[in-house]
């Protein structure tokens, strides 16, 4: 066990990492879309979100997006290009939400916040059709989407038409050094990074096997019949690929897998880092097509 596994050290490094990540600039927005800054109440306090309105006069469906960042960093603005793409091509309102970051707030706070955002988005009081609700996220956001979808399934709502899980970490029990990438040490996700992120998010290793933290670990994904339909997207060179494939297979057994799509020649975060030219556009088109089919758009 390295020194990075000690919570005080992991917390310190996680905070430093978050400050560096906060300097990252969003990708070229691409599509002119009307946006609106709002605040959404949750059981753990209000969260900030940006609404992206589709260019349509009909009552649209709604998609809730959660950003990545290893549970310790990131901001909704980094998914700006994706959200604009989905609002334009899927013709949905996108709720691009923030959530509490570790180590200031730890598991299960962000999962529960995202579930609360879904409940808020499903309300009849909104200007969209909350009965046509989807959720998705990239990296840690994808894991939170999976957890929130499970909470929705277990608690009786809200009803989700689709969950989009884009290169998500779904097994926090298995050590990152035991997860394979064809790129080896050159992979985007280095074992030391996961050690910091996982420790800051869930310091107690015995809790990392919780079904909302590690949906793909052990028997957590058994018996999921009735959970929201899912689009699972993995990257061929990603160290986290195998666990997402495991989850996709369990969803398939449960009758809830719509599609598993593997982005060839791509590593973790390829769409944000620009390391697989053209792949981001194709994947965003794929997600938009699935959202249209799921919501009847």
Coordinates of C-alpha atoms in Angstrom, one line a residue:
X1 CA 0.0 0.0 0.0
X2 CA 1.5 3.3 -1.1
X3 CA 1.4 6.6 0.8
X4 CA -1.3 7.8 -1.6
X5 CA -3.7 5.4 0.0
X6 CA -3.6 7.3 3.3
X7 CA -6.7 9.7 3.3
X8 CA -4.8 12.8 4.5
X9 CA -2.3 12.5 1.7
X10 CA -4.9 11.5 -0.9
X11 CA -7.1 14.5 0.1
X12 CA -4.2 16.9 -0.2
X13 CA -3.2 15.7 -3.6
X14 CA -6.9 15.5 -4.8
X15 CA -7.3 19.2 -3.8
X16 CA -4.2 20.1 -5.8
X17 CA -5.4 18.1 -8.8
X18 CA -8.8 19.8 -8.7
X19 CA -7.1 23.2 -8.8
X20 CA -5.1 22.2 -11.9
X21 CA -8.1 20.6 -13.5
X22 CA -10.2 23.8 -12.9
X23 CA -7.9 25.6 -15.3
X24 CA -8.8 23.3 -18.2
X25 CA -10.8 25.1 -20.9
X26 CA -13.9 23.6 -22.5
X27 CA -13.7 22.4 -26.1
X28 CA -14.9 24.6 -29.0
X29 CA -18.7 24.8 -28.3
X30 CA -19.5 24.2 -31.9
X31 CA -23.3 24.8 -31.9
X32 CA -25.0 28.1 -30.9
X33 CA -27.6 27.0 -28.2
X34 CA -29.5 29.1 -25.7
X35 CA -28.3 28.4 -22.2
X36 CA -29.5 29.3 -18.7
X37 CA -27.7 29.1 -15.4
X38 CA -29.9 27.7 -12.5
X39 CA -29.7 26.2 -9.0
X40 CA -31.3 22.9 -8.1
X41 CA -32.2 21.8 -4.6
X42 CA -31.0 18.4 -3.3
X43 CA -30.9 16.7 0.1
X44 CA -27.3 17.7 0.4
X45 CA -27.7 21.3 -0.6
X46 CA -28.2 23.2 -3.9
X47 CA -26.2 22.4 -7.0
X48 CA -25.5 24.7 -9.9
X49 CA -26.5 23.6 -13.4
X50 CA -26.6 24.9 -16.9
X51 CA -29.7 24.3 -19.1
X52 CA -29.2 23.9 -22.8
X53 CA -32.4 24.5 -24.8
X54 CA -33.0 22.7 -28.1
X55 CA -34.0 24.7 -31.2
X56 CA -37.5 23.4 -31.3
X57 CA -41.0 24.7 -30.6
X58 CA -42.4 21.4 -29.3
X59 CA -42.3 20.3 -25.7
X60 CA -38.9 18.6 -25.5
X61 CA -37.6 15.6 -23.5
X62 CA -34.9 16.2 -20.9
X63 CA -31.4 14.7 -20.4
X64 CA -29.4 15.1 -17.2
X65 CA -25.6 15.1 -17.7
X66 CA -23.0 14.6 -15.0
X67 CA -19.4 15.6 -15.7
X68 CA -16.2 13.5 -15.0
X69 CA -13.2 14.3 -13.0
X70 CA -12.5 11.3 -10.7
X71 CA -15.1 12.5 -8.2
X72 CA -12.6 15.1 -7.0
X73 CA -12.3 17.6 -9.9
X74 CA -14.1 18.8 -13.0
X75 CA -16.9 21.2 -13.8
X76 CA -20.1 21.1 -16.0
X77 CA -18.5 23.5 -18.5
X78 CA -16.0 20.8 -19.6
X79 CA -19.0 18.9 -21.2
X80 CA -20.2 22.1 -22.9
X81 CA -19.5 20.7 -26.4
X82 CA -21.4 17.5 -25.7
X83 CA -24.4 19.2 -24.2
X84 CA -24.7 21.6 -27.1
X85 CA -24.4 18.7 -29.5
X86 CA -27.2 16.8 -27.7
X87 CA -29.5 19.8 -27.4
X88 CA -29.1 20.4 -31.1
X89 CA -29.2 16.8 -32.5
X90 CA -31.2 14.9 -29.9
X91 CA -33.6 17.9 -29.5
X92 CA -33.7 17.6 -25.8
X93 CA -33.2 20.0 -22.9
X94 CA -29.9 19.2 -21.3
X95 CA -29.5 19.8 -17.6
X96 CA -25.7 19.9 -17.2
X97 CA -25.3 19.6 -13.5
X98 CA -22.6 20.0 -10.9
X99 CA -22.3 17.9 -7.7
X100 CA -20.3 18.0 -4.5
X101 CA -16.7 16.9 -5.0
X102 CA -14.5 14.9 -2.7
X103 CA -12.8 15.2 -0.3
X104 CA -15.1 18.0 0.9
X105 CA -18.1 15.7 0.4
X106 CA -17.7 12.0 -0.1
X107 CA -19.8 9.0 -1.2
X108 CA -22.7 8.7 -1.4
X109 CA -23.4 12.4 -1.5
X110 CA -22.9 13.0 -5.3
X111 CA -24.9 9.9 -6.2
X112 CA -27.8 11.0 -4.1
X113 CA -27.5 14.6 -5.4
X114 CA -27.8 13.3 -9.0
X115 CA -30.8 11.2 -8.1
X116 CA -32.4 14.4 -6.6
X117 CA -31.6 16.3 -9.8
X118 CA -33.4 13.6 -11.8
X119 CA -36.4 13.8 -9.5
X120 CA -36.4 17.6 -9.9
X121 CA -36.1 17.3 -13.7
X122 CA -39.0 14.8 -13.8
X123 CA -41.4 17.2 -12.1
X124 CA -44.5 18.4 -14.0
X125 CA -43.6 21.9 -12.9
X126 CA -40.8 22.1 -15.6
X127 CA -41.0 23.5 -19.1
X128 CA -40.2 20.2 -20.6
X129 CA -41.6 16.7 -20.6
X130 CA -40.3 15.1 -17.4
X131 CA -41.9 11.8 -18.5
X132 CA -39.2 11.6 -21.1
X133 CA -36.2 11.7 -18.9
X134 CA -32.7 10.3 -19.5
X135 CA -29.4 10.5 -17.6
X136 CA -25.8 10.2 -18.6
X137 CA -22.2 11.0 -17.8
X138 CA -18.6 10.6 -18.7
X139 CA -16.0 8.9 -16.6
X140 CA -16.9 9.5 -12.9
X141 CA -20.1 11.1 -14.2
X142 CA -21.0 7.9 -15.9
X143 CA -20.5 6.0 -12.6
X144 CA -22.8 8.5 -10.9
X145 CA -25.4 8.1 -13.6
X146 CA -25.3 4.3 -13.1
X147 CA -25.7 4.8 -9.4
X148 CA -28.5 7.3 -9.8
X149 CA -30.3 5.0 -12.2
X150 CA -30.1 2.2 -9.7
X151 CA -31.5 4.5 -7.0
X152 CA -34.4 5.4 -9.3
X153 CA -35.0 1.7 -9.9
X154 CA -34.9 0.8 -6.3
X155 CA -37.0 3.7 -5.0
X156 CA -39.6 3.6 -7.6
X157 CA -38.7 6.7 -9.6
X158 CA -38.2 8.8 -11.5
X159 CA -38.7 6.6 -14.6
X160 CA -35.8 6.8 -16.9
X161 CA -36.0 6.1 -20.7
X162 CA -32.2 5.6 -21.0
X163 CA -28.9 5.8 -19.0
X164 CA -25.8 6.7 -21.0
X165 CA -22.6 5.4 -19.4
X166 CA -19.5 6.8 -21.2
X167 CA -16.2 5.1 -20.1
X168 CA -17.3 4.9 -16.5
X169 CA -15.3 3.5 -13.5
X170 CA -17.6 0.8 -12.2
X171 CA -15.3 -1.2 -9.9
X172 CA -13.6 0.7 -7.1
X173 CA -12.6 -2.5 -5.3
X174 CA -10.1 -3.9 -7.8
X175 CA -6.9 -1.9 -7.7
X176 CA -6.1 0.1 -10.8
X177 CA -2.6 -1.6 -11.0
X178 CA -4.5 -4.8 -11.7
X179 CA -6.6 -3.3 -14.5
X180 CA -5.1 -3.8 -18.0
X181 CA -4.5 -1.2 -20.7
X182 CA -2.7 -2.0 -24.0
X183 CA -0.9 1.3 -23.4
X184 CA 0.6 0.3 -20.1
X185 CA 2.1 3.2 -18.3
X186 CA 1.2 5.5 -21.2
X187 CA -2.5 5.1 -20.5
X188 CA -4.5 8.2 -19.5
X189 CA -5.6 6.6 -16.2
X190 CA -2.4 5.9 -14.2
X191 CA -2.8 3.6 -11.2
X192 CA -1.6 6.3 -8.8
X193 CA -4.4 8.6 -10.1
X194 CA -7.1 6.0 -9.3
X195 CA -5.5 5.5 -5.9
X196 CA -5.9 9.2 -5.1
X197 CA -9.4 9.5 -6.5
X198 CA -10.8 6.4 -4.9
X199 CA -9.3 7.2 -1.5
X200 CA -10.5 10.8 -1.5
X201 CA -14.0 9.6 -2.6
X202 CA -14.3 6.6 -0.3
X203 CA -11.5 6.4 2.3
X204 CA -12.9 3.3 3.9
X205 CA -11.9 0.4 1.5
X206 CA -14.7 -1.8 2.9
X207 CA -17.3 0.6 1.5
X208 CA -15.9 0.6 -2.0
X209 CA -17.8 -2.5 -2.8
X210 CA -21.2 -0.8 -2.3
X211 CA -23.6 -1.3 -5.2
X212 CA -23.8 2.5 -5.8
X213 CA -20.0 2.9 -5.9
X214 CA -19.0 -0.3 -7.7
X215 CA -22.0 -1.4 -9.8
X216 CA -19.9 -4.0 -11.7
X217 CA -18.1 -5.6 -8.8
X218 CA -18.9 -9.0 -7.5
X219 CA -22.7 -9.8 -7.5
X220 CA -23.7 -6.1 -7.5
X221 CA -25.0 -6.3 -11.1
X222 CA -27.0 -9.5 -10.6
X223 CA -30.7 -9.4 -10.8
X224 CA -31.1 -6.0 -12.4
X225 CA -34.2 -6.8 -14.4
X226 CA -36.3 -3.7 -14.8
X227 CA -33.5 -1.1 -14.4
X228 CA -33.4 1.7 -17.0
X229 CA -32.2 0.7 -20.5
X230 CA -28.6 1.5 -21.0
X231 CA -26.1 2.6 -23.6
X232 CA -22.6 1.6 -22.5
X233 CA -19.7 3.2 -24.3
X234 CA -16.1 2.1 -23.7
X235 CA -12.7 3.1 -25.1
X236 CA -10.5 0.3 -26.5
X237 CA -7.3 1.4 -24.7
X238 CA -8.9 2.5 -21.5
X239 CA -7.8 0.9 -18.2
X240 CA -11.4 1.0 -17.1
X241 CA -12.8 -0.8 -20.2
X242 CA -13.1 -4.3 -18.7
X243 CA -15.4 -3.3 -15.8
X244 CA -17.7 -1.4 -18.1
X245 CA -17.9 -4.4 -20.4
X246 CA -18.7 -6.6 -17.4
X247 CA -21.6 -4.3 -16.4
X248 CA -22.8 -4.2 -20.0
X249 CA -23.0 -8.0 -20.0
X250 CA -24.9 -8.1 -16.8
X251 CA -27.3 -5.4 -18.1
X252 CA -27.7 -7.6 -21.2
X253 CA -28.7 -10.6 -19.1
X254 CA -31.2 -8.4 -17.3
X255 CA -32.7 -7.3 -20.6
X256 CA -31.6 -3.6 -20.1
X257 CA -28.7 -3.3 -22.5
X258 CA -29.6 -1.2 -25.6
X259 CA -26.1 -1.2 -27.0
X260 CA -22.5 -1.6 -26.0
X261 CA -20.2 0.5 -28.2
X262 CA -16.5 0.3 -28.1
X263 CA -14.5 3.3 -29.5
X264 CA -11.5 1.7 -31.3
X265 CA -8.1 3.3 -30.9
X266 CA -9.3 5.5 -28.1
X267 CA -8.2 5.9 -24.4
X268 CA -10.1 7.3 -21.4
X269 CA -11.3 10.9 -22.0
X270 CA -10.5 10.8 -25.7
X271 CA -13.3 13.2 -26.5
X272 CA -12.1 15.9 -24.1
X273 CA -8.4 15.4 -24.7
X274 CA -8.5 15.2 -28.5
X275 CA -6.5 12.0 -28.7
X276 CA -8.7 10.2 -31.1
X277 CA -9.6 12.6 -33.9
X278 CA -13.1 12.2 -35.3
X279 CA -14.1 9.8 -32.6
X280 CA -15.8 12.3 -30.4
X281 CA -18.1 13.5 -33.2
X282 CA -19.1 10.0 -34.0
X283 CA -19.8 9.1 -30.4
X284 CA -21.8 12.2 -29.8
X285 CA -23.9 11.4 -32.9
X286 CA -24.4 7.9 -31.5
X287 CA -25.6 9.2 -28.1
X288 CA -27.9 11.7 -29.8
X289 CA -29.5 9.0 -31.9
X290 CA -30.1 6.8 -28.9
X291 CA -31.6 9.7 -27.0
X292 CA -34.0 10.5 -29.9
X293 CA -35.1 6.8 -30.1
X294 CA -35.5 6.5 -26.3
X295 CA -37.6 9.7 -26.0
X296 CA -39.5 9.5 -29.3
X297 CA -37.8 12.6 -30.5

